[in-house]
Amino acid sequence: TQLLEQSPQFLSIQEGENLTVYCNSSSVFSSLQWYRQEPGEGPVLLVTVVTGGEVKKLKRLTFQFGDARKDSSLHITAAQPGDTGLYLCAGRAGAGSYQLTFGKGTKLSVIP
Amino acid sequence: DTAVSQTPKYLVTQMGNDKSIKCEQNLGHDTMYWYKQDSKKFLKIMFSYNNKELIINETVPNRFSPKSPDKAHLNLHINSLELGDSAVYFCASSQVGGGPQHFGDGTRLSIL
């Protein structure tokens, strides 16, 4: 069974600070997706990373896929209250796999 | 225009009852999923269908029976509800199996 460990589990920071959350596994994934979930809603896709070492930017969010495709990180610059939410990473085992394995999430609170 | 819609949003019922949750997607996707999110926010795959065909059936009690009348719909019927079934159930769809997923807003099931 492939597992994805996310850290930290909880993170509370002041508006304007920077932060990084991590998604680690001992397994290789063909791709990795990041989602943000707000209370009372379903997860919303932020980005998909496919190539080892790939870096993608989405405004103040920077996503990186590890060279070995076993881990990923999400860095947020100058966090804002609107960034508050549950951040989930999800790995796809193989290119033809129908299954995503989700991490348990990082709950981020940005305090104004 | 909602992409993935689930009904009902809230479901409160007694132990032992039978209930159904409906899901529809208007994205033209071939693959649909049911996930269960527990109180600790862990999102776990239950079922996946591709073009009305069952692809993934995780270790879920056989009281849970999915039905896909067409590729735009995936319903979930639950027999003899138990206390442990209390959770949020999410429907999702993707263009290809395991690809970026669009989630519904969830059905919050509470068993009394």
PDB file of N, CA and C in Angstrom, chain A residues 9 31 33 35 37 39-45 48 86 88 92 95-100 102-104 107, chain B residues 9 31 33 35 37 40-43 45 48 50 55-56 58 90 96-101 103-105 108:
ATOM      1  N   GLN A   9       0.970  18.647  10.416  1.00  0.00           N
ATOM      2  CA  GLN A   9      -0.454  18.335  10.369  1.00  0.00           C
ATOM      3  C   GLN A   9      -1.277  19.613  10.545  1.00  0.00           C
ATOM      4  N   SER A  31       2.657  10.895 -10.899  1.00  0.00           N
ATOM      5  CA  SER A  31       2.300  12.306 -10.796  1.00  0.00           C
ATOM      6  C   SER A  31       1.753  12.572  -9.401  1.00  0.00           C
ATOM      7  N   GLN A  33      -0.757  15.451  -7.200  1.00  0.00           N
ATOM      8  CA  GLN A  33      -1.698  16.563  -7.269  1.00  0.00           C
ATOM      9  C   GLN A  33      -1.808  17.215  -5.895  1.00  0.00           C
ATOM     10  N   TYR A  35      -4.392  19.728  -3.643  1.00  0.00           N
ATOM     11  CA  TYR A  35      -5.742  20.254  -3.533  1.00  0.00           C
ATOM     12  C   TYR A  35      -5.838  21.139  -2.295  1.00  0.00           C
ATOM     13  N   GLN A  37      -8.925  22.371   0.390  1.00  0.00           N
ATOM     14  CA  GLN A  37     -10.299  22.149   0.784  1.00  0.00           C
ATOM     15  C   GLN A  37     -10.694  23.162   1.852  1.00  0.00           C
ATOM     16  N   PRO A  39     -13.811  24.609   4.527  1.00  0.00           N
ATOM     17  CA  PRO A  39     -14.888  23.992   5.320  1.00  0.00           C
ATOM     18  C   PRO A  39     -16.203  23.943   4.552  1.00  0.00           C
ATOM     19  N   GLY A  40     -16.831  22.771   4.566  1.00  0.00           N
ATOM     20  CA  GLY A  40     -18.131  22.627   3.926  1.00  0.00           C
ATOM     21  C   GLY A  40     -18.077  22.448   2.424  1.00  0.00           C
ATOM     22  N   GLU A  41     -16.871  22.331   1.879  1.00  0.00           N
ATOM     23  CA  GLU A  41     -16.743  22.180   0.432  1.00  0.00           C
ATOM     24  C   GLU A  41     -15.862  20.992   0.090  1.00  0.00           C
ATOM     25  N   GLY A  42     -15.877  20.615  -1.186  1.00  0.00           N
ATOM     26  CA  GLY A  42     -14.993  19.557  -1.641  1.00  0.00           C
ATOM     27  C   GLY A  42     -13.616  20.096  -1.977  1.00  0.00           C
ATOM     28  N   PRO A  43     -12.612  19.213  -2.036  1.00  0.00           N
ATOM     29  CA  PRO A  43     -11.264  19.651  -2.429  1.00  0.00           C
ATOM     30  C   PRO A  43     -11.281  20.249  -3.835  1.00  0.00           C
ATOM     31  N   VAL A  44     -10.434  21.259  -4.026  1.00  0.00           N
ATOM     32  CA  VAL A  44     -10.305  21.908  -5.331  1.00  0.00           C
ATOM     33  C   VAL A  44      -8.860  21.756  -5.779  1.00  0.00           C
ATOM     34  N   LEU A  45      -8.677  21.287  -7.005  1.00  0.00           N
ATOM     35  CA  LEU A  45      -7.332  21.064  -7.529  1.00  0.00           C
ATOM     36  C   LEU A  45      -6.570  22.380  -7.666  1.00  0.00           C
ATOM     37  N   THR A  48      -1.016  19.975 -10.733  1.00  0.00           N
ATOM     38  CA  THR A  48      -0.503  18.611 -10.930  1.00  0.00           C
ATOM     39  C   THR A  48       0.950  18.716 -11.350  1.00  0.00           C
ATOM     40  N   LEU A  86      -7.494  23.349   4.234  1.00  0.00           N
ATOM     41  CA  LEU A  86      -6.825  22.054   4.363  1.00  0.00           C
ATOM     42  C   LEU A  86      -6.139  21.755   3.036  1.00  0.00           C
ATOM     43  N   LEU A  88      -4.193  19.189   0.710  1.00  0.00           N
ATOM     44  CA  LEU A  88      -4.074  17.744   0.520  1.00  0.00           C
ATOM     45  C   LEU A  88      -3.189  17.448  -0.673  1.00  0.00           C
ATOM     46  N   ARG A  92      -0.551   9.569  -7.775  1.00  0.00           N
ATOM     47  CA  ARG A  92      -1.050   8.565  -8.711  1.00  0.00           C
ATOM     48  C   ARG A  92       0.083   7.577  -8.958  1.00  0.00           C
ATOM     49  N   ALA A  95       0.953   5.648 -14.591  1.00  0.00           N
ATOM     50  CA  ALA A  95       0.279   6.474 -15.594  1.00  0.00           C
ATOM     51  C   ALA A  95      -1.107   5.941 -15.927  1.00  0.00           C
ATOM     52  N   GLY A  96      -1.288   4.632 -15.811  1.00  0.00           N
ATOM     53  CA  GLY A  96      -2.595   4.056 -16.135  1.00  0.00           C
ATOM     54  C   GLY A  96      -3.452   3.770 -14.923  1.00  0.00           C
ATOM     55  N   SER A  97      -2.960   4.168 -13.744  1.00  0.00           N
ATOM     56  CA  SER A  97      -3.684   3.850 -12.514  1.00  0.00           C
ATOM     57  C   SER A  97      -4.903   4.739 -12.344  1.00  0.00           C
ATOM     58  N   TYR A  98      -5.989   4.145 -11.910  1.00  0.00           N
ATOM     59  CA  TYR A  98      -7.224   4.892 -11.656  1.00  0.00           C
ATOM     60  C   TYR A  98      -7.269   5.451 -10.229  1.00  0.00           C
ATOM     61  N   GLN A  99      -6.294   5.045  -9.417  1.00  0.00           N
ATOM     62  CA  GLN A  99      -6.402   5.349  -8.001  1.00  0.00           C
ATOM     63  C   GLN A  99      -5.463   6.456  -7.576  1.00  0.00           C
ATOM     64  N   LEU A 100      -6.009   7.384  -6.784  1.00  0.00           N
ATOM     65  CA  LEU A 100      -5.182   8.379  -6.124  1.00  0.00           C
ATOM     66  C   LEU A 100      -5.068   8.008  -4.656  1.00  0.00           C
ATOM     67  N   PHE A 102      -4.372   9.688  -1.126  1.00  0.00           N
ATOM     68  CA  PHE A 102      -4.338  11.009  -0.500  1.00  0.00           C
ATOM     69  C   PHE A 102      -3.533  10.980   0.795  1.00  0.00           C
ATOM     70  N   GLY A 103      -2.823  12.078   1.048  1.00  0.00           N
ATOM     71  CA  GLY A 103      -2.235  12.291   2.359  1.00  0.00           C
ATOM     72  C   GLY A 103      -3.324  12.749   3.319  1.00  0.00           C
ATOM     73  N   LYS A 104      -2.974  12.853   4.596  1.00  0.00           N
ATOM     74  CA  LYS A 104      -3.969  13.226   5.599  1.00  0.00           C
ATOM     75  C   LYS A 104      -4.165  14.736   5.720  1.00  0.00           C
ATOM     76  N   LYS A 107      -3.596  21.323   7.853  1.00  0.00           N
ATOM     77  CA  LYS A 107      -4.609  22.349   8.103  1.00  0.00           C
ATOM     78  C   LYS A 107      -3.909  23.665   8.398  1.00  0.00           C
TER      79      LYS A 107
ATOM     80  N   LYS B   9     -27.206  17.264   0.591  1.00  0.00           N
ATOM     81  CA  LYS B   9     -26.014  17.826   1.213  1.00  0.00           C
ATOM     82  C   LYS B   9     -25.893  17.330   2.659  1.00  0.00           C
ATOM     83  N   THR B  31     -14.714   9.045 -15.913  1.00  0.00           N
ATOM     84  CA  THR B  31     -14.454   8.338 -14.653  1.00  0.00           C
ATOM     85  C   THR B  31     -15.072   9.085 -13.479  1.00  0.00           C
ATOM     86  N   TYR B  33     -15.971   8.730  -9.018  1.00  0.00           N
ATOM     87  CA  TYR B  33     -15.452   8.132  -7.796  1.00  0.00           C
ATOM     88  C   TYR B  33     -16.380   8.451  -6.615  1.00  0.00           C
ATOM     89  N   TYR B  35     -15.608   8.853  -2.444  1.00  0.00           N
ATOM     90  CA  TYR B  35     -14.633   8.908  -1.366  1.00  0.00           C
ATOM     91  C   TYR B  35     -15.379   9.074  -0.048  1.00  0.00           C
ATOM     92  N   GLN B  37     -14.641  10.760   3.745  1.00  0.00           N
ATOM     93  CA  GLN B  37     -13.736  11.581   4.554  1.00  0.00           C
ATOM     94  C   GLN B  37     -14.176  11.501   6.001  1.00  0.00           C
ATOM     95  N   LYS B  40     -11.236  12.983  10.958  1.00  0.00           N
ATOM     96  CA  LYS B  40      -9.866  13.497  10.935  1.00  0.00           C
ATOM     97  C   LYS B  40      -9.473  14.000   9.550  1.00  0.00           C
ATOM     98  N   LYS B  41     -10.440  14.106   8.676  1.00  0.00           N
ATOM     99  CA  LYS B  41     -10.267  14.678   7.340  1.00  0.00           C
ATOM    100  C   LYS B  41      -9.510  13.770   6.377  1.00  0.00           C
ATOM    101  N   PHE B  42      -9.332  12.478   6.741  1.00  0.00           N
ATOM    102  CA  PHE B  42      -8.641  11.576   5.838  1.00  0.00           C
ATOM    103  C   PHE B  42      -9.592  11.153   4.723  1.00  0.00           C
ATOM    104  N   LEU B  43      -9.145  11.354   3.475  1.00  0.00           N
ATOM    105  CA  LEU B  43      -9.981  11.087   2.304  1.00  0.00           C
ATOM    106  C   LEU B  43      -9.586   9.730   1.727  1.00  0.00           C
ATOM    107  N   ILE B  45     -10.524   6.464  -0.908  1.00  0.00           N
ATOM    108  CA  ILE B  45     -11.293   6.004  -2.069  1.00  0.00           C
ATOM    109  C   ILE B  45     -12.159   4.815  -1.670  1.00  0.00           C
ATOM    110  N   SER B  48     -14.508   3.380  -7.865  1.00  0.00           N
ATOM    111  CA  SER B  48     -14.285   4.152  -9.074  1.00  0.00           C
ATOM    112  C   SER B  48     -14.956   3.442 -10.234  1.00  0.00           C
ATOM    113  N   ASN B  50     -15.492   3.647 -14.550  1.00  0.00           N
ATOM    114  CA  ASN B  50     -15.111   4.243 -15.821  1.00  0.00           C
ATOM    115  C   ASN B  50     -16.131   3.827 -16.863  1.00  0.00           C
ATOM    116  N   ILE B  55     -14.225  -0.116 -11.630  1.00  0.00           N
ATOM    117  CA  ILE B  55     -12.783  -0.269 -11.778  1.00  0.00           C
ATOM    118  C   ILE B  55     -12.122  -0.504 -10.424  1.00  0.00           C
ATOM    119  N   ILE B  56     -12.496   0.294  -9.437  1.00  0.00           N
ATOM    120  CA  ILE B  56     -11.910   0.181  -8.100  1.00  0.00           C
ATOM    121  C   ILE B  56     -13.024  -0.132  -7.120  1.00  0.00           C
ATOM    122  N   GLU B  58     -12.583  -0.750  -3.215  1.00  0.00           N
ATOM    123  CA  GLU B  58     -11.724  -0.928  -2.051  1.00  0.00           C
ATOM    124  C   GLU B  58     -12.456  -1.749  -0.998  1.00  0.00           C
ATOM    125  N   PHE B  90     -17.820  12.105  -0.547  1.00  0.00           N
ATOM    126  CA  PHE B  90     -17.579  12.972  -1.696  1.00  0.00           C
ATOM    127  C   PHE B  90     -17.638  12.165  -2.988  1.00  0.00           C
ATOM    128  N   VAL B  96      -9.629  11.381 -17.149  1.00  0.00           N
ATOM    129  CA  VAL B  96      -9.005  10.067 -17.262  1.00  0.00           C
ATOM    130  C   VAL B  96      -8.855   9.479 -15.872  1.00  0.00           C
ATOM    131  N   GLY B  97      -8.805   8.162 -15.763  1.00  0.00           N
ATOM    132  CA  GLY B  97      -8.679   7.522 -14.460  1.00  0.00           C
ATOM    133  C   GLY B  97      -7.441   7.992 -13.732  1.00  0.00           C
ATOM    134  N   GLY B  98      -7.616   8.424 -12.480  1.00  0.00           N
ATOM    135  CA  GLY B  98      -6.499   8.881 -11.672  1.00  0.00           C
ATOM    136  C   GLY B  98      -6.030  10.280 -11.985  1.00  0.00           C
ATOM    137  N   GLY B  99      -6.647  10.913 -12.929  1.00  0.00           N
ATOM    138  CA  GLY B  99      -6.260  12.269 -13.302  1.00  0.00           C
ATOM    139  C   GLY B  99      -6.821  13.307 -12.344  1.00  0.00           C
ATOM    140  N   PRO B 100      -6.547  14.583 -12.606  1.00  0.00           N
ATOM    141  CA  PRO B 100      -7.069  15.668 -11.768  1.00  0.00           C
ATOM    142  C   PRO B 100      -8.574  15.547 -11.576  1.00  0.00           C
ATOM    143  N   GLN B 101      -8.997  15.660 -10.336  1.00  0.00           N
ATOM    144  CA  GLN B 101     -10.378  15.340 -10.009  1.00  0.00           C
ATOM    145  C   GLN B 101     -11.172  16.579  -9.622  1.00  0.00           C
ATOM    146  N   PHE B 103     -14.386  17.604  -7.467  1.00  0.00           N
ATOM    147  CA  PHE B 103     -15.179  17.072  -6.372  1.00  0.00           C
ATOM    148  C   PHE B 103     -16.505  17.800  -6.235  1.00  0.00           C
ATOM    149  N   GLY B 104     -17.506  17.077  -5.760  1.00  0.00           N
ATOM    150  CA  GLY B 104     -18.734  17.702  -5.315  1.00  0.00           C
ATOM    151  C   GLY B 104     -18.514  18.311  -3.938  1.00  0.00           C
ATOM    152  N   ASP B 105     -19.541  18.918  -3.393  1.00  0.00           N
ATOM    153  CA  ASP B 105     -19.415  19.578  -2.090  1.00  0.00           C
ATOM    154  C   ASP B 105     -19.645  18.637  -0.915  1.00  0.00           C
ATOM    155  N   ARG B 108     -23.018  15.117   4.040  1.00  0.00           N
ATOM    156  CA  ARG B 108     -22.680  14.891   5.448  1.00  0.00           C
ATOM    157  C   ARG B 108     -23.696  13.931   6.035  1.00  0.00           C
TER     158      ARG B 108
END
